Short mmCIF file of C-alpha atoms in Angstrom, two decimals:
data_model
loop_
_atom_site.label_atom_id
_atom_site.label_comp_id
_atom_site.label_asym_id
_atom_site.label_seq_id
_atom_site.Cartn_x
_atom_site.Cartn_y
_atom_site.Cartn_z
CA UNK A 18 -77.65 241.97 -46.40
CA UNK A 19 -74.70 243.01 -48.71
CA UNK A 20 -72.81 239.25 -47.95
CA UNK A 21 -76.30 237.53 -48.33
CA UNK A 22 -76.42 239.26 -52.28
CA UNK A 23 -73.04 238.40 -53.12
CA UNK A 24 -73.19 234.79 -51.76
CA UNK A 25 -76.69 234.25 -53.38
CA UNK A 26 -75.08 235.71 -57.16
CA UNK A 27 -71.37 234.80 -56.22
CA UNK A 28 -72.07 231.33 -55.58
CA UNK A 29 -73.96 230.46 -59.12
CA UNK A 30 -71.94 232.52 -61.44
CA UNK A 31 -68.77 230.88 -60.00
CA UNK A 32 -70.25 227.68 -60.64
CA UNK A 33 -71.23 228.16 -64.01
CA UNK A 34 -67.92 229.60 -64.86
CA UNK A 35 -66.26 226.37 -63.50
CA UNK A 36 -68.50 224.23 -65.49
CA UNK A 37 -68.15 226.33 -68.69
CA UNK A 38 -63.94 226.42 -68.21
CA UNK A 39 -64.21 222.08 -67.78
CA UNK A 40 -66.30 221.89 -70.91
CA UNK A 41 -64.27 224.27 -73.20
CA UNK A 42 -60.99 222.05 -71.86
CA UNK A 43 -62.30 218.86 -72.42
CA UNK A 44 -64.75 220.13 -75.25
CA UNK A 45 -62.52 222.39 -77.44
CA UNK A 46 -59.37 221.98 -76.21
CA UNK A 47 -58.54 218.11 -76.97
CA UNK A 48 -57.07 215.93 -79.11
CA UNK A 49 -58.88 214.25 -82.24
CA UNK A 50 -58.14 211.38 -84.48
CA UNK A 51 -60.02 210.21 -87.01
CA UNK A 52 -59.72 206.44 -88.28
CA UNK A 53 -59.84 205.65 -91.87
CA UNK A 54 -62.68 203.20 -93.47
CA UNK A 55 -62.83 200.86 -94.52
CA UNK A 56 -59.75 198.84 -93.13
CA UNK A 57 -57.30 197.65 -96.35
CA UNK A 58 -56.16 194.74 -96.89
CA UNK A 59 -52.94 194.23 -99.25
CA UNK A 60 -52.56 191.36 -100.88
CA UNK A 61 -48.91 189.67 -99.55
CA UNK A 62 -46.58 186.34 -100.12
CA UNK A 63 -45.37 183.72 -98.21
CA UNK A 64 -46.90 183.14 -94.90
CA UNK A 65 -49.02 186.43 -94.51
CA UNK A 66 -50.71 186.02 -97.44
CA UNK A 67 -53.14 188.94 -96.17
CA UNK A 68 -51.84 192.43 -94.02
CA UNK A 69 -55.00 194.46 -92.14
CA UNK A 70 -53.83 198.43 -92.13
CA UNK A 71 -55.81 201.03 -91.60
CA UNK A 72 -55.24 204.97 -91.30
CA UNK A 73 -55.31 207.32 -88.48
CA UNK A 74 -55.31 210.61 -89.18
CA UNK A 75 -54.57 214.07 -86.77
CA UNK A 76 -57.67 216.28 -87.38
CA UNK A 77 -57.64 218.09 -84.41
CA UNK A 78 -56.30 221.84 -83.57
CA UNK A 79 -52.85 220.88 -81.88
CA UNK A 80 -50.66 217.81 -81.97
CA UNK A 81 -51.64 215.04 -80.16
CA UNK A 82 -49.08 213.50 -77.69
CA UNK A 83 -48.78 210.33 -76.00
CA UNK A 84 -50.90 207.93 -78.57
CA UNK A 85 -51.47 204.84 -78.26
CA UNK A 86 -52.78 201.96 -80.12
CA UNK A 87 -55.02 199.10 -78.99
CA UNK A 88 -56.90 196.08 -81.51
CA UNK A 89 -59.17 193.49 -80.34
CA UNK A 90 -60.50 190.55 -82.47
CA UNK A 91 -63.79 189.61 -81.45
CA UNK A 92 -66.12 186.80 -81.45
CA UNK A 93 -69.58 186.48 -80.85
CA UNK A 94 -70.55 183.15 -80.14
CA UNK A 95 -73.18 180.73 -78.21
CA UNK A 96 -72.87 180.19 -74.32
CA UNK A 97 -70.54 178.56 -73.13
CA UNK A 98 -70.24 176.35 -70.11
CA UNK A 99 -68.57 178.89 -67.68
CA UNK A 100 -71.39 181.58 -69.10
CA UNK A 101 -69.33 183.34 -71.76
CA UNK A 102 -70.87 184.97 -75.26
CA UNK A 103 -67.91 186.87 -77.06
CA UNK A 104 -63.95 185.72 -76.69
CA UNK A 105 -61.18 188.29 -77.46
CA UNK A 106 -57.52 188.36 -78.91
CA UNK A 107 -55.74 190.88 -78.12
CA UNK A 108 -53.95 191.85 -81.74
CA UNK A 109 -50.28 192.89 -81.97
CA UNK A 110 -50.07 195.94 -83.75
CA UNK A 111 -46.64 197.28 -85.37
CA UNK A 112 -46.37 200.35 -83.37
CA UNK A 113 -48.90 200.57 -80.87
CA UNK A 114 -47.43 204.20 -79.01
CA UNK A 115 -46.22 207.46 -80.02
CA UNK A 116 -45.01 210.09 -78.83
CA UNK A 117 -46.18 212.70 -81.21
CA UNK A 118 -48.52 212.53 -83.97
CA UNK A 119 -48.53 216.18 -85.83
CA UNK A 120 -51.46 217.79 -86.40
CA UNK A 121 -52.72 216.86 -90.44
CA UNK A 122 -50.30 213.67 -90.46
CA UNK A 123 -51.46 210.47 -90.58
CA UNK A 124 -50.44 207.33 -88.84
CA UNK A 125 -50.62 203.48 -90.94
CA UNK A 126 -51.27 201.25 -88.19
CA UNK A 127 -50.97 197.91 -89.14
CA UNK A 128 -52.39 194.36 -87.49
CA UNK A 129 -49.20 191.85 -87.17
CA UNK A 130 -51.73 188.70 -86.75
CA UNK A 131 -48.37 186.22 -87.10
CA UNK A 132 -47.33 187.56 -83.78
CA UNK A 133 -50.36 186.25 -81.87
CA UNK A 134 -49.85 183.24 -79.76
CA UNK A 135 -50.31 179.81 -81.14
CA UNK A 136 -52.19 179.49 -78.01
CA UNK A 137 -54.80 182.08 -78.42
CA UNK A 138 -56.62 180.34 -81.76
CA UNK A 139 -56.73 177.27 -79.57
CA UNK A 140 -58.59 178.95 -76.83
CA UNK A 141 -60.82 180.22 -79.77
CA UNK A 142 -61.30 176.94 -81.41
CA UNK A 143 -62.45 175.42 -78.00
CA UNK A 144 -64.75 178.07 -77.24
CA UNK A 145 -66.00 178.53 -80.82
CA UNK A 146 -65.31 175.78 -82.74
CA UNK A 147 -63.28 177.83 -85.35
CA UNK A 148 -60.12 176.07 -86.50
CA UNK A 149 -57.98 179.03 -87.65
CA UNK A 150 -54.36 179.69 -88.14
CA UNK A 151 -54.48 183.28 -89.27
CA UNK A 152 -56.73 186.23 -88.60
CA UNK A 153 -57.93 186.49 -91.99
CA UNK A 154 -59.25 182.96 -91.43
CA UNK A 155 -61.50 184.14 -88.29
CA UNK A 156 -62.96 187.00 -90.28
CA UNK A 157 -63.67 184.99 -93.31
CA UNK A 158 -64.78 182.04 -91.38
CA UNK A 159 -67.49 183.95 -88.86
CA UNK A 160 -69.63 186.34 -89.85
CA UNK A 161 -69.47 187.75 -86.06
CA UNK A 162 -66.06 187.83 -85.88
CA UNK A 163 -64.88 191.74 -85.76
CA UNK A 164 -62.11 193.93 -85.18
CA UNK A 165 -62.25 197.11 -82.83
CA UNK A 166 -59.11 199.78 -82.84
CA UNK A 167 -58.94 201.77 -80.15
CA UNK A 168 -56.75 205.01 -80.03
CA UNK A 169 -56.04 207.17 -76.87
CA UNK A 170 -54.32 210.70 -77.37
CA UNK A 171 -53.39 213.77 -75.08
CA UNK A 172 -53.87 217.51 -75.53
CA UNK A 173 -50.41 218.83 -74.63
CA UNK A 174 -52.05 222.23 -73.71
CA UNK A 175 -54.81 220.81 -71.90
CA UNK A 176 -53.86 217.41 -70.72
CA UNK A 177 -57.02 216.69 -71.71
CA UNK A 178 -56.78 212.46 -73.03
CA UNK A 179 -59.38 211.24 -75.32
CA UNK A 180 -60.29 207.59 -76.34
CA UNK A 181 -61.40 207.35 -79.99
CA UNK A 182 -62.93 203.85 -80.95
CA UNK A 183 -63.17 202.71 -84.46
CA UNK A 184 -66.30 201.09 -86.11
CA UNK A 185 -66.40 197.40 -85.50
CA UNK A 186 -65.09 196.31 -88.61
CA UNK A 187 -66.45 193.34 -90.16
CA UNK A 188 -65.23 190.98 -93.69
CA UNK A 189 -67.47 192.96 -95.55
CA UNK A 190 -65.50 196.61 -94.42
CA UNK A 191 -62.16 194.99 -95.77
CA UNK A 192 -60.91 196.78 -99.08
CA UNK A 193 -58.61 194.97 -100.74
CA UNK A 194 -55.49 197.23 -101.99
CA UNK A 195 -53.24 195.67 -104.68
CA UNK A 196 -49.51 195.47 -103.59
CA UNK A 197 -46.86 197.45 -104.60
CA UNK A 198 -45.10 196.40 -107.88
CA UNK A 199 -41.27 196.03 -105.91
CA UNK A 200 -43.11 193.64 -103.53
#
């Protein structure tokens, strides 16, 4: 009778202790990043006459380790032949991991777009018609063109890893930031 008791509370409060330890790891104990709107873009010379950069910030409890940094340009467009709605571009980013983002420091990531393949807007222009040569010409040339930033970060107490996905950012989310006066 005794072993019947303890199994029948045993069993449930172990449970629920096990569920409540997962959920105050993942819950409370893991990294957050927060991204900064709208996305800025600085006026530039010569070929980039345009530079995307937005802010990530550290606003969790701890540092976050192991961060990495992911952009996607996409584009929302009518069926195609092989059954396809929305192409993507990958975007080259200027630092796109870290090993160590402090907690209450920020981050600039910024979107490289002369570093995409030649190849890529060609693959756009045949599934969308779009004739671009620059990012800044997709996002001012489709109104569903977008860009998505996606962040991934580790608690280094926890181990706990977290994905945080910015807003899909559109022409109209671009700020334009005048450029510095030594530029």
């Amino acid at each position: 009778m005794d072993v019947a008791l303890s199994l029948l509370v045993g069993i449930p409060i172990g449970v629920f202790q096990s569920i409540l330890m997962l959920w105050i790891v993942f819950r409370v104990f893991s990294p957050r990043l927060a991204w900064s709107s709208p996305m800025a873009v600085a006026a530039g010379g010569g070929k980039d006459a345009a530079e995307l950069a937005c802010t990530v910030s550290n606003v969790g409890r701890r540092d976050a380790v192991d961060v990495a940094f992911h952009a996607d340009l996409r584009v929302d467009h009518e069926k195609t032949v092989d059954g396809v709605t929305r192409s993507l571009i990958k975007l080259p980013l200027n630092s796109s991991w870290m090993p160590r983002l402090r907690r209450g420091s920020m981050r600039r990531i910024r979107i490289e777009d002369s570093r995409v393949p030649a190849s890529e807007w060609k693959r756009l222009k045949l599934r969308t018609g779009i004739e671009a040569e620059t990012l800044m010409d997709v996002i001012q040339g489709c109104p569903t063109a977008h860009i998505r930033l996606y962040g991934l970060a580790s608690d280094p107490f926890s181990g706990s890893r977290q994905v945080f996905i910015s807003l899909d950012l559109y022409a109209r989310d671009f700020e334009p930031v005048e450029p510095p006066l030594d530029a």
